[in-house]
PDB file of N, CA and C in Angstrom:
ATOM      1  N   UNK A1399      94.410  75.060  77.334  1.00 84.00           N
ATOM      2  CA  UNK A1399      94.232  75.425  78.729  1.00 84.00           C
ATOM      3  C   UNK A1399      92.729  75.513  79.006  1.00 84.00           C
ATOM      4  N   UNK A1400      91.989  74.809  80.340  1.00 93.00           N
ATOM      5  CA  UNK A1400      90.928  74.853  80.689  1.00 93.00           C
ATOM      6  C   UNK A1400      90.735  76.537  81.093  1.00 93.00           C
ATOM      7  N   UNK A1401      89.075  76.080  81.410  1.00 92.00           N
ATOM      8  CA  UNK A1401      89.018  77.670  81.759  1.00 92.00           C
ATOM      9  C   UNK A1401      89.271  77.892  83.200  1.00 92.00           C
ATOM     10  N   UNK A1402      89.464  76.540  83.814  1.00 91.00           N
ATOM     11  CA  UNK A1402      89.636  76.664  85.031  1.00 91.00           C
ATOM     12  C   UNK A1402      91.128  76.870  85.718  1.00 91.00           C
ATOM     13  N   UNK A1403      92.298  76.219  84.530  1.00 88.00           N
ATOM     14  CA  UNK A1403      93.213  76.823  84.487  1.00 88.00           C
ATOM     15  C   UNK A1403      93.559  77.993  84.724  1.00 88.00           C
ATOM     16  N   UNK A1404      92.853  78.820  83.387  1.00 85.00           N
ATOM     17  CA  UNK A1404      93.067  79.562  83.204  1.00 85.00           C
ATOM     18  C   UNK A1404      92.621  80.992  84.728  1.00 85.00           C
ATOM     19  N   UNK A1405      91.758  80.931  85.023  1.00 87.00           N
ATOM     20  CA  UNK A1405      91.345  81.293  86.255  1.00 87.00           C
ATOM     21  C   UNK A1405      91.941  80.750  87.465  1.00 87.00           C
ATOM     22  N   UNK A1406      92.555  79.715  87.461  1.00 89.00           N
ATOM     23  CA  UNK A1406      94.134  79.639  88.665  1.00 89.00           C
ATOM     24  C   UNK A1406      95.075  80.917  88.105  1.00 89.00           C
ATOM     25  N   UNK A1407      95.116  80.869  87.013  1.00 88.00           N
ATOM     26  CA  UNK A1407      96.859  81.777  86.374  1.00 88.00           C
ATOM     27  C   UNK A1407      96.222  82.967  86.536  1.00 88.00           C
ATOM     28  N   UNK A1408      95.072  83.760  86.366  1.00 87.00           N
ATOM     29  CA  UNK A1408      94.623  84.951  86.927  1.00 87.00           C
ATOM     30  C   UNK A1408      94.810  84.708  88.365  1.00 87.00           C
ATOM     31  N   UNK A1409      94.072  84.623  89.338  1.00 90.00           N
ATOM     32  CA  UNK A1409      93.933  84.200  90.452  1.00 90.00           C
ATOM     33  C   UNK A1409      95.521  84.261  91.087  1.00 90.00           C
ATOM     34  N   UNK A1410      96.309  83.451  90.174  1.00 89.00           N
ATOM     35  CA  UNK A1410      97.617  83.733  91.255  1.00 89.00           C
ATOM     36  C   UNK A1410      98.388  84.588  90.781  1.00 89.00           C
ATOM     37  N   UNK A1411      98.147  85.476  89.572  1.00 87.00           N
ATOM     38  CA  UNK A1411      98.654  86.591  89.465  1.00 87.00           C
ATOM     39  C   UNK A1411      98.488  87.720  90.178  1.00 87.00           C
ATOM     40  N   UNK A1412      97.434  88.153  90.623  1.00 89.00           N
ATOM     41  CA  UNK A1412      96.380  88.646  91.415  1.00 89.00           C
ATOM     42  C   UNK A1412      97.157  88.971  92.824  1.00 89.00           C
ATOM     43  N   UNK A1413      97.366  87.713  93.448  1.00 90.00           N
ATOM     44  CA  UNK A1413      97.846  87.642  94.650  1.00 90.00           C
ATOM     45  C   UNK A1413      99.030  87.964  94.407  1.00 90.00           C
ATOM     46  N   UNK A1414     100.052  88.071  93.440  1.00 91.00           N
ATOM     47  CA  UNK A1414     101.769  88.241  93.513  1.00 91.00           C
ATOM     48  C   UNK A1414     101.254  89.412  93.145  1.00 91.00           C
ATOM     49  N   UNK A1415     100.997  90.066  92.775  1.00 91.00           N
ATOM     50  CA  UNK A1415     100.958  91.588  92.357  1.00 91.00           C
ATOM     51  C   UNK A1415     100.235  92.448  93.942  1.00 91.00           C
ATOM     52  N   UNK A1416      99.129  91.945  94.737  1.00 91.00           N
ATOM     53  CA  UNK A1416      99.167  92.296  95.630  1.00 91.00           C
ATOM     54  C   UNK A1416     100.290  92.039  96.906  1.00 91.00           C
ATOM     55  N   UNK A1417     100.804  90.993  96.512  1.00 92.00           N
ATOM     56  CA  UNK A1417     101.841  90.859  97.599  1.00 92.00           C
ATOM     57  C   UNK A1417     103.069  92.082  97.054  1.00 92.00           C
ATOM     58  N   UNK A1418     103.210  91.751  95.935  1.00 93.00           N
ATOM     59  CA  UNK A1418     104.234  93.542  95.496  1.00 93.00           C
ATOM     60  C   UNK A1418     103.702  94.621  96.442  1.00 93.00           C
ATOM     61  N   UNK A1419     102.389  95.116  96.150  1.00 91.00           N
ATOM     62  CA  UNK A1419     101.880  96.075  96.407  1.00 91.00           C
ATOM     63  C   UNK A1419     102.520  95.999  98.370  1.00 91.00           C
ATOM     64  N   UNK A1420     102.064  95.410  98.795  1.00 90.00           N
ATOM     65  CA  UNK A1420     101.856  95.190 100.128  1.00 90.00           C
ATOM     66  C   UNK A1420     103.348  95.423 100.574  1.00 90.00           C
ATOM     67  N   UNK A1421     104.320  94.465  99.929  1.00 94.00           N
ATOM     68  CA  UNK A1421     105.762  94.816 100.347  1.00 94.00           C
ATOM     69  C   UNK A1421     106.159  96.278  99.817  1.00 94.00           C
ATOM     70  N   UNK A1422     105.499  96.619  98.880  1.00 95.00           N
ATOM     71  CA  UNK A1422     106.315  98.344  98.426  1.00 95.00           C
ATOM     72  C   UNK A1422     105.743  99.704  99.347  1.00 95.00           C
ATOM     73  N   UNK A1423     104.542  99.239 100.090  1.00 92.00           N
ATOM     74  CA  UNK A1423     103.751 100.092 101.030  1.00 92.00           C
ATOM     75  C   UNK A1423     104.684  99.747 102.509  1.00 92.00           C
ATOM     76  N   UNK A1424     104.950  98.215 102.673  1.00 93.00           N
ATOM     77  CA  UNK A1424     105.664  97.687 104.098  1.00 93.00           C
ATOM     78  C   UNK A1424     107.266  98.854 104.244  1.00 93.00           C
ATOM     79  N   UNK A1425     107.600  98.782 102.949  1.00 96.00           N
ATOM     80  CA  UNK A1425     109.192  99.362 102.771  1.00 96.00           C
ATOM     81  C   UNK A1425     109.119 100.777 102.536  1.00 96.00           C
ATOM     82  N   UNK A1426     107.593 101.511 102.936  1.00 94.00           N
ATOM     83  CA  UNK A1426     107.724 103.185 102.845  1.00 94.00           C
ATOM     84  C   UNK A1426     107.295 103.633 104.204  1.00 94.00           C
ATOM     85  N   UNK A1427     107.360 102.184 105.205  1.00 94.00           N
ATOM     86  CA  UNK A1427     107.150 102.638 106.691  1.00 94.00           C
ATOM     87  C   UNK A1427     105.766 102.518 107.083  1.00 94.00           C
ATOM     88  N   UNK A1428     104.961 101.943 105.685  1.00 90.00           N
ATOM     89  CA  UNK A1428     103.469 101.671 106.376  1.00 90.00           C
ATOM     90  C   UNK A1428     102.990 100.741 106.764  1.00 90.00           C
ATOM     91  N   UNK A1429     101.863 100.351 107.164  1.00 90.00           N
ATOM     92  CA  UNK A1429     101.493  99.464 107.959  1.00 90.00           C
ATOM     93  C   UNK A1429     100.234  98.805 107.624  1.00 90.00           C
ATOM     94  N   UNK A1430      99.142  97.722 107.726  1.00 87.00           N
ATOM     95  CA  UNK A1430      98.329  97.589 107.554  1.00 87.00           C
ATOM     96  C   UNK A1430      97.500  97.306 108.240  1.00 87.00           C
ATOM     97  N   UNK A1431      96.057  97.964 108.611  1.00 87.00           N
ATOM     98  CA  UNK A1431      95.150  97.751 109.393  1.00 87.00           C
ATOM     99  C   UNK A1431      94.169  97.601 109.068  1.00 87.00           C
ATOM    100  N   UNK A1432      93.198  96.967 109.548  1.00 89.00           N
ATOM    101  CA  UNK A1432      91.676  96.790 108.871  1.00 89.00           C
ATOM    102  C   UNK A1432      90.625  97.634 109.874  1.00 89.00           C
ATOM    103  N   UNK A1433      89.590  98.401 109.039  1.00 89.00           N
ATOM    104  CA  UNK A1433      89.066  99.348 110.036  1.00 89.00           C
ATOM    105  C   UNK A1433      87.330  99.223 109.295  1.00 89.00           C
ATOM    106  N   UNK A1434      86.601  98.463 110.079  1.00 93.00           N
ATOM    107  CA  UNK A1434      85.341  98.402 109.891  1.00 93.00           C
ATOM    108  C   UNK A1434      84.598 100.098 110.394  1.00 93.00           C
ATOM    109  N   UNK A1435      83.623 100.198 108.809  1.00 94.00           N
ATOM    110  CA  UNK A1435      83.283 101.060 108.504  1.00 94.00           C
ATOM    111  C   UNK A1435      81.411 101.136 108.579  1.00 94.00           C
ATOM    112  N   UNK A1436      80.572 101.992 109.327  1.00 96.00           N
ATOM    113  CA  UNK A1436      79.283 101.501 109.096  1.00 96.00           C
ATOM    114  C   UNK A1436      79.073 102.286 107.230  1.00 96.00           C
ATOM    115  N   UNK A1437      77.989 102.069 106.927  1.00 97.00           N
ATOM    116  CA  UNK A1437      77.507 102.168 105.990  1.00 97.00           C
ATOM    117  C   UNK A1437      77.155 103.938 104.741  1.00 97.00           C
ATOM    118  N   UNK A1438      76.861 104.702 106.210  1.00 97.00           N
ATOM    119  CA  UNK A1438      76.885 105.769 106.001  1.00 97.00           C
ATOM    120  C   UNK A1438      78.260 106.505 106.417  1.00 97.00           C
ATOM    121  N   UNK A1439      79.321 105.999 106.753  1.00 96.00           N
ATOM    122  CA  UNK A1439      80.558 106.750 106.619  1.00 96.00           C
ATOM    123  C   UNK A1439      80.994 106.540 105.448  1.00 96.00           C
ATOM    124  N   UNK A1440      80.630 104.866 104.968  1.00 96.00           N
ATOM    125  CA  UNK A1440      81.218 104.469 103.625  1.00 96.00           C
ATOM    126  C   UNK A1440      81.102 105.379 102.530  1.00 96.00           C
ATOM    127  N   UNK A1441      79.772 105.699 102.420  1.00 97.00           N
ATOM    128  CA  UNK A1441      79.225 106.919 101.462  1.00 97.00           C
ATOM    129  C   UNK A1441      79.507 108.140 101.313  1.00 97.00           C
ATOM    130  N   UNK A1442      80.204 108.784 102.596  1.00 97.00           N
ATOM    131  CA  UNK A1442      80.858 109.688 102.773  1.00 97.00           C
ATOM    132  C   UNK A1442      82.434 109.919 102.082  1.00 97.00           C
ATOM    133  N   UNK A1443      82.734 108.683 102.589  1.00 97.00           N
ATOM    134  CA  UNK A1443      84.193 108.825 101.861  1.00 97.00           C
ATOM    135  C   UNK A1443      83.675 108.620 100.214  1.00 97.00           C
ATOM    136  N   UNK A1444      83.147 107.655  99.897  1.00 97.00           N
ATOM    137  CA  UNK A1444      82.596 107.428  98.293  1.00 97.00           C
ATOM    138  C   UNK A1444      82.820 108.678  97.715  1.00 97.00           C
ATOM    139  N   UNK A1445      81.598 109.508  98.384  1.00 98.00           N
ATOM    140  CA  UNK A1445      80.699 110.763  97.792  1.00 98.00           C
ATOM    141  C   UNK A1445      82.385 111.718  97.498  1.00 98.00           C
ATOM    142  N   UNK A1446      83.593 111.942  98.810  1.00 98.00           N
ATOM    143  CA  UNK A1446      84.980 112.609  98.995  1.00 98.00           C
ATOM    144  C   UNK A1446      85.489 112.427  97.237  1.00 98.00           C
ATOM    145  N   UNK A1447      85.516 110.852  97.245  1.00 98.00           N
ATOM    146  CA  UNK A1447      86.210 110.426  96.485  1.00 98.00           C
ATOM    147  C   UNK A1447      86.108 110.910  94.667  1.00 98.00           C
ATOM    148  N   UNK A1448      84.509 110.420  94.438  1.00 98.00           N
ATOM    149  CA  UNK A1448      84.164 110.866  93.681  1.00 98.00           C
ATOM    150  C   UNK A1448      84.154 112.395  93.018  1.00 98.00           C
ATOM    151  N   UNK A1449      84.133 113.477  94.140  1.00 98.00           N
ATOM    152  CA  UNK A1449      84.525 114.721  93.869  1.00 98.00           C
ATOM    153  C   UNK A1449      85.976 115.161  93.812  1.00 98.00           C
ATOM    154  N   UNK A1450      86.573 114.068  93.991  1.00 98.00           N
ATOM    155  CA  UNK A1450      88.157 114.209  93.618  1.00 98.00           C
ATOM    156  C   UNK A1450      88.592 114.829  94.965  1.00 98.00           C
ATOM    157  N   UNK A1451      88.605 114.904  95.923  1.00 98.00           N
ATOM    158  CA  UNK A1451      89.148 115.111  97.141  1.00 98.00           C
ATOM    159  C   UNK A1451      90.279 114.177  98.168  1.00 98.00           C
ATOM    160  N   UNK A1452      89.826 112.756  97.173  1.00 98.00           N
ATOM    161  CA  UNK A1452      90.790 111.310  97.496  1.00 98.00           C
ATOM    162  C   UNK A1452      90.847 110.574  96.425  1.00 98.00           C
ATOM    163  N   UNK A1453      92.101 109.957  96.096  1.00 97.00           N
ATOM    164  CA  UNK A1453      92.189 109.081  95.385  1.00 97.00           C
ATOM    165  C   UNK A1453      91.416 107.727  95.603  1.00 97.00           C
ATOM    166  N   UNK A1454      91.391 106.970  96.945  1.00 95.00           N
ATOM    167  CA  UNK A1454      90.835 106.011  97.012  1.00 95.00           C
ATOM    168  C   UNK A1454      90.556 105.820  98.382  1.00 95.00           C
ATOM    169  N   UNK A1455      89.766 105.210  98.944  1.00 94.00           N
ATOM    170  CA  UNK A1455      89.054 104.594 100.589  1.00 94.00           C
ATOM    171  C   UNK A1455      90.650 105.059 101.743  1.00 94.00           C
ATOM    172  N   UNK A1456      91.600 104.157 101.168  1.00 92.00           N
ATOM    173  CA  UNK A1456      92.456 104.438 101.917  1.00 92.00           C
ATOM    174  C   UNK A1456      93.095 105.304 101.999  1.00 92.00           C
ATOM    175  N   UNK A1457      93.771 106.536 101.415  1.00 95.00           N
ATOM    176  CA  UNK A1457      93.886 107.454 101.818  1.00 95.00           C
ATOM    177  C   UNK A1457      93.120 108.436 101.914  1.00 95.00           C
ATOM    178  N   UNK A1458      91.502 108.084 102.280  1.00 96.00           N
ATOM    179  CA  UNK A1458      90.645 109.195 102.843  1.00 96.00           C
ATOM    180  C   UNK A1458      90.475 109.074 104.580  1.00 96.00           C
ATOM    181  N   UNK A1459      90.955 107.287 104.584  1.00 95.00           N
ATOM    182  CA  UNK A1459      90.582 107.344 105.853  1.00 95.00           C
ATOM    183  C   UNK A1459      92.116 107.318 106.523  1.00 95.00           C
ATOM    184  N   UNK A1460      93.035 107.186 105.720  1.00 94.00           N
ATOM    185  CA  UNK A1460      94.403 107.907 106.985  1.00 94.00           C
ATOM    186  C   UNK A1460      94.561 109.640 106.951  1.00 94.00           C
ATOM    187  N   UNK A1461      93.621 109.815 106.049  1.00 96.00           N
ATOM    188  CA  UNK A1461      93.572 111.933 106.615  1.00 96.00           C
ATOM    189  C   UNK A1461      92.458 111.665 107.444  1.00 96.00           C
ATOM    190  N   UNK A1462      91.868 111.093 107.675  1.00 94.00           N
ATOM    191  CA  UNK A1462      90.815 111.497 108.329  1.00 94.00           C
ATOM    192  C   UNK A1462      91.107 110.775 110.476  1.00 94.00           C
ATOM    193  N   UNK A1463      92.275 110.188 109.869  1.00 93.00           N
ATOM    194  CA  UNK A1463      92.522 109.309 111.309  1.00 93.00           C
ATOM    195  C   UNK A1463      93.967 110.269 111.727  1.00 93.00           C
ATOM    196  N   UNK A1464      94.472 110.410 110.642  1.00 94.00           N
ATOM    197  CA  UNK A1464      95.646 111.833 110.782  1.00 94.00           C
ATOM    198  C   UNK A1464      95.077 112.882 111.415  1.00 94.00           C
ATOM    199  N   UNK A1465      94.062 113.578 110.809  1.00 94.00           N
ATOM    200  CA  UNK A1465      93.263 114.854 111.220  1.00 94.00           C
ATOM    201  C   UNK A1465      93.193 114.274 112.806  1.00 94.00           C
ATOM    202  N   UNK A1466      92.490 113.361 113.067  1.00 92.00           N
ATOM    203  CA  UNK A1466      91.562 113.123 114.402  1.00 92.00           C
ATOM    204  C   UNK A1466      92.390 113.439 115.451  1.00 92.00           C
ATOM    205  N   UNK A1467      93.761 112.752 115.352  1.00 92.00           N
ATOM    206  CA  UNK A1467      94.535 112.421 115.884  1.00 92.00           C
ATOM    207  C   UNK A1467      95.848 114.195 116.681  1.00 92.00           C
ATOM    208  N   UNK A1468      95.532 113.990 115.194  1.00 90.00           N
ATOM    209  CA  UNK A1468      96.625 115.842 114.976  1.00 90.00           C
ATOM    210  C   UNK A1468      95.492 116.592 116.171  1.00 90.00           C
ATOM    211  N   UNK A1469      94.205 116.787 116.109  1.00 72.00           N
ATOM    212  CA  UNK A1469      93.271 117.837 116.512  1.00 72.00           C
ATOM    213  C   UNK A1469      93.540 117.237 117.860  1.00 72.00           C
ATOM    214  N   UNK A1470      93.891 116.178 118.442  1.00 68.00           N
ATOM    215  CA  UNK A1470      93.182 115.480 119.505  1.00 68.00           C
ATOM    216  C   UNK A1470      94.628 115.522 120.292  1.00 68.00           C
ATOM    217  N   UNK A1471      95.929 116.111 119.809  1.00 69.00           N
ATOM    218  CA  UNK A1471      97.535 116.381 120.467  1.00 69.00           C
ATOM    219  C   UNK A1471      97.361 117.981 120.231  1.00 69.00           C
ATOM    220  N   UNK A1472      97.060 118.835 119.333  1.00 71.00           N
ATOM    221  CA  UNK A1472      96.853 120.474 119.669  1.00 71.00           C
ATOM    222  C   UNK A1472      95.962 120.716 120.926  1.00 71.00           C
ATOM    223  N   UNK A1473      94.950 119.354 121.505  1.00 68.00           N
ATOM    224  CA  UNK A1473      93.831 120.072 122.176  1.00 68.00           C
ATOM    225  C   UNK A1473      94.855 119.632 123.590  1.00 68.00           C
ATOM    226  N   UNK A1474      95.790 118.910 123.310  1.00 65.00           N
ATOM    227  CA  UNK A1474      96.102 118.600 125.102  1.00 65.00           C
ATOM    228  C   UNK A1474      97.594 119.543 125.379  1.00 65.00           C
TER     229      UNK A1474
END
């Protein structure tokens, strides 16, 4: 096997394992959105993460769009 082979058979493993991922998140009622981030929020969540406050980017930023949201239906 070339090495370039071999880097297709990674490559499309890659993608079937994210497509798992994607259908096992679709079938717990979630959804997917893309949410551009400037630079210094990025670091913020990083800095969250790193102190163990989040597992990863994405669920720092659905508490943090949860929170917004929750604060922003108590205030009306």
């Amino acid at each position: 096997m070339t090495a370039e082979e071999r880097l297709a058979e990674l490559t499309a493993g890659d993608r079937r394992r994210q497509a798992r991922r994607r259908d096992a998140l679709r079938q717990k009622g979630m959804v997917q959105q893309s949410v551009w981030l400037c630079a210094s929020t990025r670091a913020l969540i990083d800095q969250a993460i790193e102190q163990g406050r989040f597992r990863n980017r994405s669920e720092a930023v659905d508490w943090a769009l949860a929170s917004a949201f929750a604060e922003e239906k108590s205030m009306s």
